[in-house]
Every structure is written in structure tokens, then in C-alpha cells.
Short mmCIF file of C-alpha atoms and ligand atoms in Angstrom, two decimals:
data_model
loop_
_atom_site.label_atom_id
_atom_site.label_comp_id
_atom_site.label_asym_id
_atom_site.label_seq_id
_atom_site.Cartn_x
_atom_site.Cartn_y
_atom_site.Cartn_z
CA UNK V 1 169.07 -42.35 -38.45
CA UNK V 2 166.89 -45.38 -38.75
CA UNK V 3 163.19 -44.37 -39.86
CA UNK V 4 159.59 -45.81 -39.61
CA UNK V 5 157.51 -44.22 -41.55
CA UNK V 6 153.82 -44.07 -40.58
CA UNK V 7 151.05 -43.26 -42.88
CA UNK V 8 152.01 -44.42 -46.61
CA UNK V 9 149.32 -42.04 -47.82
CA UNK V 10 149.26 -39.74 -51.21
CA UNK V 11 151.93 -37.32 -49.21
CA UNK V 12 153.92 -40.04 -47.60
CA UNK V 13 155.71 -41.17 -51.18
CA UNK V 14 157.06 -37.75 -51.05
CA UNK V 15 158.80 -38.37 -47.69
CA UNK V 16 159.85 -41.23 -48.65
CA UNK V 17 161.45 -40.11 -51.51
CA UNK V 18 162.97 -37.59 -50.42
CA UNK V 19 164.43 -39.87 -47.65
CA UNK V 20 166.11 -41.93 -50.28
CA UNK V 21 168.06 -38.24 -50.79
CA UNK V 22 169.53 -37.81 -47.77
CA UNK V 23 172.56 -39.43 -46.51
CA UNK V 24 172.87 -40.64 -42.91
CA UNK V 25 169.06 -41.54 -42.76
CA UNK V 26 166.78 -44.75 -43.94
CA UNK V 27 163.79 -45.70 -43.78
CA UNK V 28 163.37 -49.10 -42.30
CA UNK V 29 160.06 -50.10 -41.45
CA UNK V 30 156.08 -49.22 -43.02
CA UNK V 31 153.31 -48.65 -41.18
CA UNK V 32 149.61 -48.24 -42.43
CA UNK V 33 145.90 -48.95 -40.97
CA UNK V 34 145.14 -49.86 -45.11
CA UNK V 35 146.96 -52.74 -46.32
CA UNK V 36 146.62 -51.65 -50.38
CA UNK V 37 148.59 -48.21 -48.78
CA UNK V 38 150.88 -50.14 -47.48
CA UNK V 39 151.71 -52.68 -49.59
CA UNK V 40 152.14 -49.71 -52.65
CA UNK V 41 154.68 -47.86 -50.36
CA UNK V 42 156.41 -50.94 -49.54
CA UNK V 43 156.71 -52.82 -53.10
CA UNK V 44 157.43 -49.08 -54.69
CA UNK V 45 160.03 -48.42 -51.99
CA UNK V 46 161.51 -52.12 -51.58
CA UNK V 47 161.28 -51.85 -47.54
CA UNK V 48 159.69 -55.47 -46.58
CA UNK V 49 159.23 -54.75 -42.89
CA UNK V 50 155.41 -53.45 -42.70
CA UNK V 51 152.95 -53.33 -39.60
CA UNK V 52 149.43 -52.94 -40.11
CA UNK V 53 149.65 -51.15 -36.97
CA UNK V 54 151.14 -48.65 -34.82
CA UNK V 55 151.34 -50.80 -31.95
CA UNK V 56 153.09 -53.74 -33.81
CA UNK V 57 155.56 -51.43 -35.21
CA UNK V 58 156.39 -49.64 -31.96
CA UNK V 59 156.57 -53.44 -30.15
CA UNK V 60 158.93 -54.36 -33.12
CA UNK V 61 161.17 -51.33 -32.66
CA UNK V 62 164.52 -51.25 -34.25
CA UNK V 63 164.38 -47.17 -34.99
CA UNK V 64 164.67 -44.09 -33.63
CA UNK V 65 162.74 -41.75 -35.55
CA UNK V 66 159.62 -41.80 -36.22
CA UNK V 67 157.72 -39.70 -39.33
CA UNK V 68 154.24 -39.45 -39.06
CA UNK V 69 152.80 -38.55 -42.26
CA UNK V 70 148.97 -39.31 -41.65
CA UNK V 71 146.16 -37.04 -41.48
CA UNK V 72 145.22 -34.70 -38.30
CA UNK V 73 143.02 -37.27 -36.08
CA UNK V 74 145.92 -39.36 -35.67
CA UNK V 75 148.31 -37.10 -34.43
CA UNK V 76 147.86 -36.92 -30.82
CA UNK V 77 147.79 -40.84 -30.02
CA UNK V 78 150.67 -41.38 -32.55
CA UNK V 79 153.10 -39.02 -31.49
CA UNK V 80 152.30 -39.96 -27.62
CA UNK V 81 152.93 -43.27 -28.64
CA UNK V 82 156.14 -42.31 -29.96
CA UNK V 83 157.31 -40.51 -26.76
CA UNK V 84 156.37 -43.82 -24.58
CA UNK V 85 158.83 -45.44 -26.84
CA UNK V 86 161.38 -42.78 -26.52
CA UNK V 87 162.38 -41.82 -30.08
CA UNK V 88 162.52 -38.84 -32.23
CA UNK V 89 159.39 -37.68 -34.06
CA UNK V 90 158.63 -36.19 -36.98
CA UNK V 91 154.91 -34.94 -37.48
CA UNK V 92 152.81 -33.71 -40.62
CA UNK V 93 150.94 -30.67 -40.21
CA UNK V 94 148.49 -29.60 -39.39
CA UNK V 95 149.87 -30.31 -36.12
CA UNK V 96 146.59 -31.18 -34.02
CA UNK V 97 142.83 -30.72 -33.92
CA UNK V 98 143.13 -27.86 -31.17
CA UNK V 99 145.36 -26.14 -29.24
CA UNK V 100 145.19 -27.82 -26.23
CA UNK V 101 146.08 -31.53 -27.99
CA UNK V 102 148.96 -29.38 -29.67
CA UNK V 103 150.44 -28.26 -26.20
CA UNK V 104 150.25 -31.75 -24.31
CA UNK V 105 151.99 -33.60 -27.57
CA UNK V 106 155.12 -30.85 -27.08
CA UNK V 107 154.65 -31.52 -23.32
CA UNK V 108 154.81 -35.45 -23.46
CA UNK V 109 157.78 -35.46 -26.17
CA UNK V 110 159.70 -32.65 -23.77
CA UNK V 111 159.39 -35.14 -20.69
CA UNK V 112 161.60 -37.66 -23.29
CA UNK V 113 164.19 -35.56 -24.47
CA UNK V 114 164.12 -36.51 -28.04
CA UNK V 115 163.15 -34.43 -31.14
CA UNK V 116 159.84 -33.27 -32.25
CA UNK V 117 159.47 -31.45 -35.22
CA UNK V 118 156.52 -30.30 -37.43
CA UNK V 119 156.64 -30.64 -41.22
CA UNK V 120 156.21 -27.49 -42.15
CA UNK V 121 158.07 -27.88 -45.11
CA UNK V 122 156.28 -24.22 -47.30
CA UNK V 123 158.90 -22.29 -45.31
CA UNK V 124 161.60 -24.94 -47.29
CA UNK V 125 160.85 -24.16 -50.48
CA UNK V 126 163.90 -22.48 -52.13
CA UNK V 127 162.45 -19.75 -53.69
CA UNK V 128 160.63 -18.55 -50.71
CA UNK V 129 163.80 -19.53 -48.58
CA UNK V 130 165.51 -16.87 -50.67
CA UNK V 131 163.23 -14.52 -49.80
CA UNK V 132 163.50 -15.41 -46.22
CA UNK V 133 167.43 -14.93 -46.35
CA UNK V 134 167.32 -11.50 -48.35
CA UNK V 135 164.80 -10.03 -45.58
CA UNK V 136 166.83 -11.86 -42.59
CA UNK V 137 170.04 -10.46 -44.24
CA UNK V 138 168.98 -6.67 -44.34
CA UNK V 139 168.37 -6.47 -48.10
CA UNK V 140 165.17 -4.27 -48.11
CA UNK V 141 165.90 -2.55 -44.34
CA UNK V 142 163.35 -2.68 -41.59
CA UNK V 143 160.04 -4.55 -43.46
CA UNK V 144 157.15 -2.42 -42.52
CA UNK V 145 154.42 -4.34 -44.82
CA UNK V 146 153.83 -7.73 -46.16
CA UNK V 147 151.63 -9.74 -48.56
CA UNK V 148 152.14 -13.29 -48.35
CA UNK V 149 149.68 -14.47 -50.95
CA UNK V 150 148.18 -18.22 -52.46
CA UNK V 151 145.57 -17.82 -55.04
CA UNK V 152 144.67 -21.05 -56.81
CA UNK V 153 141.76 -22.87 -58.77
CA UNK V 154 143.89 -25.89 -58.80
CA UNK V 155 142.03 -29.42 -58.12
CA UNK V 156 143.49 -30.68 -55.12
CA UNK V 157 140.17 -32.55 -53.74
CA UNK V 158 140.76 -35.19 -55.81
CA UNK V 159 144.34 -36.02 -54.77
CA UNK V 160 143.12 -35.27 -51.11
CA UNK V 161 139.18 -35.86 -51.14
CA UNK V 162 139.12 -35.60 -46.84
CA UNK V 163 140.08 -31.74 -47.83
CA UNK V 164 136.19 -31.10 -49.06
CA UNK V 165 134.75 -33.11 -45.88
CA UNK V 166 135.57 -31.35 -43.17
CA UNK V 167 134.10 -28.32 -41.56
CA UNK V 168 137.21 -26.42 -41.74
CA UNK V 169 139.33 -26.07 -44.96
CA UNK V 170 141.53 -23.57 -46.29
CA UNK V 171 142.83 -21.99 -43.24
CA UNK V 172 143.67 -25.25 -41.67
CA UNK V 173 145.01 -27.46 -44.49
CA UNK V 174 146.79 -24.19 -46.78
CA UNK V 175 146.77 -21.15 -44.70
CA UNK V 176 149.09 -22.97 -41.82
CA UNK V 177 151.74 -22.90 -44.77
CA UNK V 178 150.78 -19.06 -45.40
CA UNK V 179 150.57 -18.06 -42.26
CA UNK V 180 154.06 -20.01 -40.92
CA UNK V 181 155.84 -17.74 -43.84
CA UNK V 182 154.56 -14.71 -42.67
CA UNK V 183 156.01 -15.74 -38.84
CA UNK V 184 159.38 -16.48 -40.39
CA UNK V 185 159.72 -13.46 -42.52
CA UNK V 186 158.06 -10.82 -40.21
CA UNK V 187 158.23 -12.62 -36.46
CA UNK V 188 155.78 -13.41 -33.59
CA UNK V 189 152.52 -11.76 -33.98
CA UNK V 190 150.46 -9.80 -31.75
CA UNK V 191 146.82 -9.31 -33.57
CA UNK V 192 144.70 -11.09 -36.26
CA UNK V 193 141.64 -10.05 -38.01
CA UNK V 194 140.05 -12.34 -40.71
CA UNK V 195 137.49 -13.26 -43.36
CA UNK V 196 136.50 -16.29 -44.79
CA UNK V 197 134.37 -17.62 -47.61
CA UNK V 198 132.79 -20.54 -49.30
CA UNK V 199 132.42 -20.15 -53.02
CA UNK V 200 132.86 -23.55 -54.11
CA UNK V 201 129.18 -25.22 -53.56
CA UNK V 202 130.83 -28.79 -53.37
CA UNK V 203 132.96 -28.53 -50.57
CA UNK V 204 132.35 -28.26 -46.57
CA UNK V 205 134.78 -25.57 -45.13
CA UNK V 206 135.74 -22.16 -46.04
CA UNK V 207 137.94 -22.01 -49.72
CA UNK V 208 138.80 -18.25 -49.27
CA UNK V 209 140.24 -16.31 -46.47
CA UNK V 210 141.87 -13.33 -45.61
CA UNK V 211 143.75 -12.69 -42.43
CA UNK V 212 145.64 -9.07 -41.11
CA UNK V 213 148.15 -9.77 -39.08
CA UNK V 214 150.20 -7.03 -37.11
CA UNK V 215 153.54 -8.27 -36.32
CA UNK V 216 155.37 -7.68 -32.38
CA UNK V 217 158.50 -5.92 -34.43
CA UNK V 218 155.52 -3.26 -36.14
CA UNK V 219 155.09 -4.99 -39.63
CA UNK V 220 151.83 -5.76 -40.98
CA UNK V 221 151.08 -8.02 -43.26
CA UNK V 222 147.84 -9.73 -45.25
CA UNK V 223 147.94 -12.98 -45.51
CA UNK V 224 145.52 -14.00 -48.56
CA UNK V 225 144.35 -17.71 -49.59
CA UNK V 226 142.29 -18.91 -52.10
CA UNK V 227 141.39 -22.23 -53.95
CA UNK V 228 138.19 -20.39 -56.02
CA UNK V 229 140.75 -18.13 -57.81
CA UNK V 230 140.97 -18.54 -61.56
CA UNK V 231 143.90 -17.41 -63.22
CA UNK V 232 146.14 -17.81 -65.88
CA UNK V 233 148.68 -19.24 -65.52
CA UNK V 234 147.37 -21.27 -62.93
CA UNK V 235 150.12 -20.28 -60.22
CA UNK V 236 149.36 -23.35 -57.91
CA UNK V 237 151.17 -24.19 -55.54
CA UNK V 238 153.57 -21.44 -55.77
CA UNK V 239 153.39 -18.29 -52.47
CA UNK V 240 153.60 -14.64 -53.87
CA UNK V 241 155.39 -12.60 -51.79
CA UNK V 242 155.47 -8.53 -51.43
CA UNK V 243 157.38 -6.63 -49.06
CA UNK V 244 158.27 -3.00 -48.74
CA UNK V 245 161.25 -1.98 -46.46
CA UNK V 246 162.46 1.34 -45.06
CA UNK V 247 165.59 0.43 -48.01
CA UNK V 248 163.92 -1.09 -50.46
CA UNK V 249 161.07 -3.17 -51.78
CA UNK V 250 160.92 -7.13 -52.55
CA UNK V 251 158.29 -9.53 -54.80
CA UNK V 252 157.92 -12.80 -55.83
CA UNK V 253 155.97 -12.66 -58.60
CA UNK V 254 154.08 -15.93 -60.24
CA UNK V 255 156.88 -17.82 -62.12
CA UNK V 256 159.29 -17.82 -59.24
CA UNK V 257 160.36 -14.18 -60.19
CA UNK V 258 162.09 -12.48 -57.18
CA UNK V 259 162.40 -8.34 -58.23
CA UNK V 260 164.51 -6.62 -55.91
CA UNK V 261 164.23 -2.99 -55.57
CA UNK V 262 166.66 -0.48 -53.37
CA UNK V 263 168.81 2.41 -53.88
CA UNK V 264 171.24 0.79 -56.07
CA UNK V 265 168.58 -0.28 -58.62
CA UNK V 266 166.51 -3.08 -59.35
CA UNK V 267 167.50 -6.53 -60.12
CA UNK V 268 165.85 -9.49 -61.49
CA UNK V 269 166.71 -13.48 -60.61
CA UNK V 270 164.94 -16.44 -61.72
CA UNK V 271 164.33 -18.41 -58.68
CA UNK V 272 162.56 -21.67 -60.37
CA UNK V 273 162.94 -24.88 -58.55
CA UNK V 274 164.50 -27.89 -60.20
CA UNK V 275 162.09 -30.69 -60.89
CA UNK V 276 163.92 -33.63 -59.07
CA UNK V 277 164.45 -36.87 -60.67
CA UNK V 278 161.49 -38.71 -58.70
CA UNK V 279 159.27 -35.01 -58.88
CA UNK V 280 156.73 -33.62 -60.90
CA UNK V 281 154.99 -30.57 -62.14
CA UNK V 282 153.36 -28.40 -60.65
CA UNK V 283 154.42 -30.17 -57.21
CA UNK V 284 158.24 -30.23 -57.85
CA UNK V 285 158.71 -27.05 -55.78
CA UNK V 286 156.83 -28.24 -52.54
CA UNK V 287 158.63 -31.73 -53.57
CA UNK V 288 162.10 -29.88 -52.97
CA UNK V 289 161.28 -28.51 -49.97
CA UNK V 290 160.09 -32.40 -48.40
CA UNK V 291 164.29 -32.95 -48.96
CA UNK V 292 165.44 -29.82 -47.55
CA UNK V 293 163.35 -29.99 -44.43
CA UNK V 294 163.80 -34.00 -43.48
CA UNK V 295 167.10 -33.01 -44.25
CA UNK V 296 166.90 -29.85 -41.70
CA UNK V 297 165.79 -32.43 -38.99
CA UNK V 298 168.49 -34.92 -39.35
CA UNK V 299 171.24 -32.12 -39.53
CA UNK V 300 169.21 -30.73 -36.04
CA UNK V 301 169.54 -33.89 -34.25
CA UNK V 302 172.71 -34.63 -35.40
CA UNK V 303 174.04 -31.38 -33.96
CA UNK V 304 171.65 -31.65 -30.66
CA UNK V 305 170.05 -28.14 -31.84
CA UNK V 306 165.85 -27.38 -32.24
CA UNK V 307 164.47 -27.65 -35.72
CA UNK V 308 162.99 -24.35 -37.48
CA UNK V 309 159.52 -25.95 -37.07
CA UNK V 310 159.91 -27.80 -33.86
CA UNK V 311 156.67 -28.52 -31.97
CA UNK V 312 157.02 -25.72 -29.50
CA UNK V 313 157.56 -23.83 -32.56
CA UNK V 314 154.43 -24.58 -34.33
CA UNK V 315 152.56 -23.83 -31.38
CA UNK V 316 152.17 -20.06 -32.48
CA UNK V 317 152.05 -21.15 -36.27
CA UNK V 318 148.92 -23.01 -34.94
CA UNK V 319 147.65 -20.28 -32.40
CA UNK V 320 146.92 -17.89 -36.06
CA UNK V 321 144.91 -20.42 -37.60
CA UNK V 322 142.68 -20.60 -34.33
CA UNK V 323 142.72 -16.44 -34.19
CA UNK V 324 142.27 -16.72 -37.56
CA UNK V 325 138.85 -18.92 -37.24
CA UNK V 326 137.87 -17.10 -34.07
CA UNK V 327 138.05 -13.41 -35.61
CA UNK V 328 135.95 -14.66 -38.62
CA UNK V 329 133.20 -16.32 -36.63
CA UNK V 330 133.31 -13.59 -34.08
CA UNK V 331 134.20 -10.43 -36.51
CA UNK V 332 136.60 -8.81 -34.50
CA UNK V 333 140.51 -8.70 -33.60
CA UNK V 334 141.54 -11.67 -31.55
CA UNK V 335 145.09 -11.76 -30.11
CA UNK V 336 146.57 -15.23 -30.66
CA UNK V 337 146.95 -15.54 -26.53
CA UNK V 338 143.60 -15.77 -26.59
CA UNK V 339 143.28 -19.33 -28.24
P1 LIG E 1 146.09 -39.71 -46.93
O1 LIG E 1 144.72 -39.90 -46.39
O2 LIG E 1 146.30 -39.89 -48.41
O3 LIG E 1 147.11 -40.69 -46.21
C1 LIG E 1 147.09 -40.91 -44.82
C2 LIG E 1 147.42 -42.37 -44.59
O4 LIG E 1 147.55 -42.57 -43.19
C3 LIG E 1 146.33 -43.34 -45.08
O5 LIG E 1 146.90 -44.30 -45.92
C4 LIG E 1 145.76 -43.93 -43.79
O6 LIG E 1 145.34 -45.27 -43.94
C5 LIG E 1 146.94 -43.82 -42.85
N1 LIG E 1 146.59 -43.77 -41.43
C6 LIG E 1 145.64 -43.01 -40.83
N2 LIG E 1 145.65 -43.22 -39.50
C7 LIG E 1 146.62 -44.11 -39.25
C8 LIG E 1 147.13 -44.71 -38.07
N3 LIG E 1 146.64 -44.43 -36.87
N4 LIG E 1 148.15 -45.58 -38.17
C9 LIG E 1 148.67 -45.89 -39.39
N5 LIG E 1 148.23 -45.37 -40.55
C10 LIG E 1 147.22 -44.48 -40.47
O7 LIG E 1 146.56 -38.26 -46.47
P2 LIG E 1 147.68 -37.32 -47.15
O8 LIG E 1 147.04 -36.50 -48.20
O9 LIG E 1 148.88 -38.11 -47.46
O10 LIG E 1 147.97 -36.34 -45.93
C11 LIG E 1 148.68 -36.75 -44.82
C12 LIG E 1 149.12 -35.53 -44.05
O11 LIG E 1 150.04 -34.79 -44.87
C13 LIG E 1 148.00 -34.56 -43.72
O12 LIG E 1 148.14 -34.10 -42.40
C14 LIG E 1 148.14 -33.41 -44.74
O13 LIG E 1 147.73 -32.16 -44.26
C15 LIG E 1 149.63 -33.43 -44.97
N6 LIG E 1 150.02 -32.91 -46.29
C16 LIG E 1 151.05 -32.04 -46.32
C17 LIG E 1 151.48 -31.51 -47.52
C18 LIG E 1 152.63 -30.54 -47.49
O14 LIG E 1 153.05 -29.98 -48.48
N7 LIG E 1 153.22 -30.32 -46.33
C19 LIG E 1 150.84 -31.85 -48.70
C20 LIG E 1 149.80 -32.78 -48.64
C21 LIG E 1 149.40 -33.31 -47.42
O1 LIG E 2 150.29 -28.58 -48.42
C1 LIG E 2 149.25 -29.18 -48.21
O2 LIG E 2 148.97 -29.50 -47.09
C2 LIG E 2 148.33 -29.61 -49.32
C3 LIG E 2 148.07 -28.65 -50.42
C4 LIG E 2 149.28 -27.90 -50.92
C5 LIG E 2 147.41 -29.34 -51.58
O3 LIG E 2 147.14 -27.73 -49.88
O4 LIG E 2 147.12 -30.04 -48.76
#
């Protein structure tokens, strides 16, 4: 798989380290509206061919994937750019501004035939994989409830200021992650109710929310986010995770604890992440999960199969964020068909 990458932003180095991991796939050309951007990526990364634009790169060609790892306004004309030049694409999330720019972009990449996926990579991360597997696998029985749960006071406006500027915040940039966990675990959902809050005086949008969701297959589950939570330790960016089963009960505690309870007893396993040679802490479990997901996509087009987090997809990953919003400004229960 020959990659360009576009967007050599604070996220992209992740991508493109984690591209470096994975065999069968290289990155082979930059692109970036800011030439400082791009020159870092490139002269970090050793790739000399660079386009200040998306246009030059497209006119260069010479790949067939494209990862686009800029922020939300871009999405729409880059990935419909990518389907006019007929190759796979990779996009960051948030997907789109709004729903209806969400469903043309999986519309226009459906005409082409080639991949789309969304990097929803939260749903990668091993520990919470685990979780995924044990609940997928029959572990705890029939889930009935679920708390999928990020509390943080962590600084991350000052390795992403645009996250304080705009008029939405939490829901958008971290509860997308949340909320795409509590699809895979618990499946499509039917109903959302939500709060939000702004207790940080510096910032735009909303840094606390908290969304009901009641799942088609009967769970419910809470779905909690905050970036005004002080704790110690400072849990950021890990997911807690509760779930009680007609069998059995599962958490994942702070410290990448997984407790299972059933029957038979309760075990304990230590579910840390590795911190990869290129990662760091606290981000080395999200770093993890950048591999395992690019690596997802280039297994999924190898074998001519949909990615977990294909566009079509993320389409109801994106539909909660919207009930979300609505049923906070509008206090009341919004079904995500509505959005
Ligand atoms: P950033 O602002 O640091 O980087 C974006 C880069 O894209 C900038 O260098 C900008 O010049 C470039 N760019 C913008 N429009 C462009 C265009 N049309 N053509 C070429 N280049 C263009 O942003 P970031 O923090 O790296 O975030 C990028 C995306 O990654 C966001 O959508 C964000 O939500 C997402 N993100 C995801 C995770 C995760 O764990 N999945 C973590 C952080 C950020
Ligand atoms: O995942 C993200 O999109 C990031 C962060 C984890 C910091 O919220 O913006």
C-alpha cells in the first residue's frame, strides 16, 4: 500500500509512526497547507516528496491510499477529492461538521469502490479491545448495563489549542471515542438523553457531558465525559469501563485493571499497554491503538472486507453526538433517526 499522508499536524506523527510499523504499507508522499508542518514531518520522517497542497499531490499521484489526518473543516473537500482520484481513504475523526456532509462523503467514496474508513482508533486500544472480546465472547452473559466513562483534568488545549475555540467541545472531539465504545460493546442504539456543562471559564464549548443511551438489544448504558475532573492519579486518557451481565459483572478500573466477576470467582489481569519504542506517557495507550487500527485497514483491503470503523459505520457513531447535542439543547430524549 503506497500512502500520502495529508495533514502533518500534532496527531499526524502518530500515523506516521505507526505506519513505519506495519509491513506491506509506506508512506510516500507529505502534504500540508503550513510549510514549517510539513517540512518537520518530512525531515523527521525522511519522505522528500511534499506538496503544499492537496491538489498538487493528487495531480502528482503515485498512491493509492490516502490518510487524512487534518482537522474537521477539511474533511468533506479532501476526502471528495480523494474519490475523484479513485483511491482508498483513510479519515480522522470527527468525521464531518454535520450529518448531512458525513452521508454524501460515504456516498461519493461508494460510487468509487475503494475503501473509506474512519480513524476511530479508542475502540483499538488493547485494553478496551479486551473488554470488547470478553463481552463479544459471552464472558459476563447478556450485558444489561454499562458505564463507559472518561474523567480527566488533563491539559490537552495546549497540544490542540483549536479544542478551546470552537462552540462545541467535549462531545465532539472526546465523546465520539466514548460513545463509538459503547456501540461496539452494547450495539446500535435506539434513544439518547444528555447533559452538558462548561466549568472551565477559558474555553468555548461544553467540557462535561453526560449522555443515557438505551441500546436496540435492551442494555443501557451512561456514557460520562469530563475534562474539569480532578483526580488522582490523573487517569487521562485511559476509558473506565463497568458492565453487569445476567452471568457476571466486568470493570476496568483506572490503571488498566480489568476485574472479572462470575460464578466461578473473580479474577484479576493487568491489562497495561506497552509504551512503544517511538511512544510516550500518558499517550502510549492511544499510540498503540494508531498501529492496530492502520493496521486493521490494510489487513481490510487486503482481504476486500469493510473496516470496523468504515464510513457507513461511523455514520451512527456520529448520529449520538448530534442526539447527544440535540437532547441537551432541547432537554428531552431524541432518537438518533432524528438527526
Ligand atoms: P493540527 O491542527 O495539529 O494539524 C492539522 C494539520 O492539517 C495542520 O498542520 C494544518 O496545516 C493541516 N491542514 C489543514 N487543512 C489542510 C488541507 N486542506 N490540506 C493540507 N493540510 C491541511 O490538528 P491535530 O491535533 O493533529 O488533529 C487532526 C485531527 O486528528 C483532528 O480531526 C483531531 O480530532 C484528530 N485527533 C485524533 C486523535 C485520536 O486519538 N484519534 C487525537 C488527536 C487528534
Ligand atoms: O482523541 C482525541 O481526539 C484527542 C484527545 C484524546 C486529546 O481528546 O483530541
Amino acid at each position: 500500500m503506497k500512502v500520502a499522508l495529508v495533514g502533518c499536524g500534532f496527531f499526524a506523527l502518530n500515523h506516521l509512526h505507526a505506519w513505519r510499523d506495519i509491513d506491506g504499507a509506506e508512506v510516500v508522499a507529505l502534504c500540508d497547507l503550513d510549510p514549517a508542518r510539513l517540512a518537520l514531518a518530512g525531515d523527521r520522517f525522511g519522505i522528500d516528496r511534499r506538496h503544499d497542497a492537496p491538489e498538487a499531490l493528487f495531480a502528482a499521484g503515485g498512491f493509492d491510499t490516502v490518510d487524512i489526518a487534518t482537522t474537521v473543516p477539511s474533511h468533506r473537500p479532501l476526502v471528495e477529492l480523494a474519490a475523484r482520484n479513485g483511491v482508498h481513504v483513510i479519515c480522522q475523526k470527527p468525521f464531518a461538521a454535520s450529518m448531512a456532509d458525513a452521508r454524501a462523503m460515504v456516498d461519493t467514496v461508494a460510487t468509487t469502490g475503494k475503501t473509506l474508513m474512519v480513524h476511530e482508533n479508542f475502540r483499538w486500544q488493547s485494553a478496551v479491545r479486551r473488554v470488547i472480546d470478553e463481552v463479544r465472547g459471552g464472558t459476563i452473559g447478556a450485558p444489561f448495563f454499562g458505564r463507559v466513562s472518561f474523567r480527566s483534568g488533563y491539559d490537552v488545549f495546549s497540544g490542540q489549542p483549536y479544542l478551546a475555540e470552537g462552540a462545541r467541545f467535549i462531545i465532539e472531539d472526546l465523546g465520539i471515542h466514548i460513545l463509538d465504545i459503547a456501540r461496539a460493546l452494547f450495539g446500535d442504539v435506539v434513544q439518547v438523553s444528555a447533559t452538558t456543562r462548561r466549568i472551565n471559564p477559558n474555553i468555548r464549548g461544553e467540557d462535561v457531558a453526560t449522555m443515557m443511551l438505551a441500546h436496540a438489544g435492551g442494555v443501557t448504558s451512561i456514557v460520562d465525559c469530563s475534562y474539569a475532573t480532578r483526580r488522582v492519579p490523573e487517569t487521562f486518557p485511559e476509558t473506565l469501563i463497568e458492565i453487569d451481565g445476567d452471568a457476571g459483572t466486568l470493570r476496568l478500573d483506572a490503571g488498566y485493571r480489568l476485574t472479572i466477576q462470575t460464578a466461578a470467582g473473580s479474577r484479576g489481569i493487568d491489562l497495561s499497554p506497552p509504551v512503544l519504542p517511538w511512544g510516550s506517557r500518558p499517550w502510549h495507550n492511544i499510540q498503540e491503538s494508531v498501529v492496530a487500527i492502520q493496521r486493521h485497514f490494510v489487513d481490510s483491503v487486503a482481504a476486500g472486507t469493510e473496516p470496523e470503523t468504515s464510513g457507513a459505520d461511523n455514520l451512527k457513531t456520529l448520529a449520538l453526538v448530534e442526539a447527544a447535542y440535540l437532547s441537551a439543547a432541547e432537554g428531552r430524549t431524541v432518537r438518533p433517526s432524528e438527526v
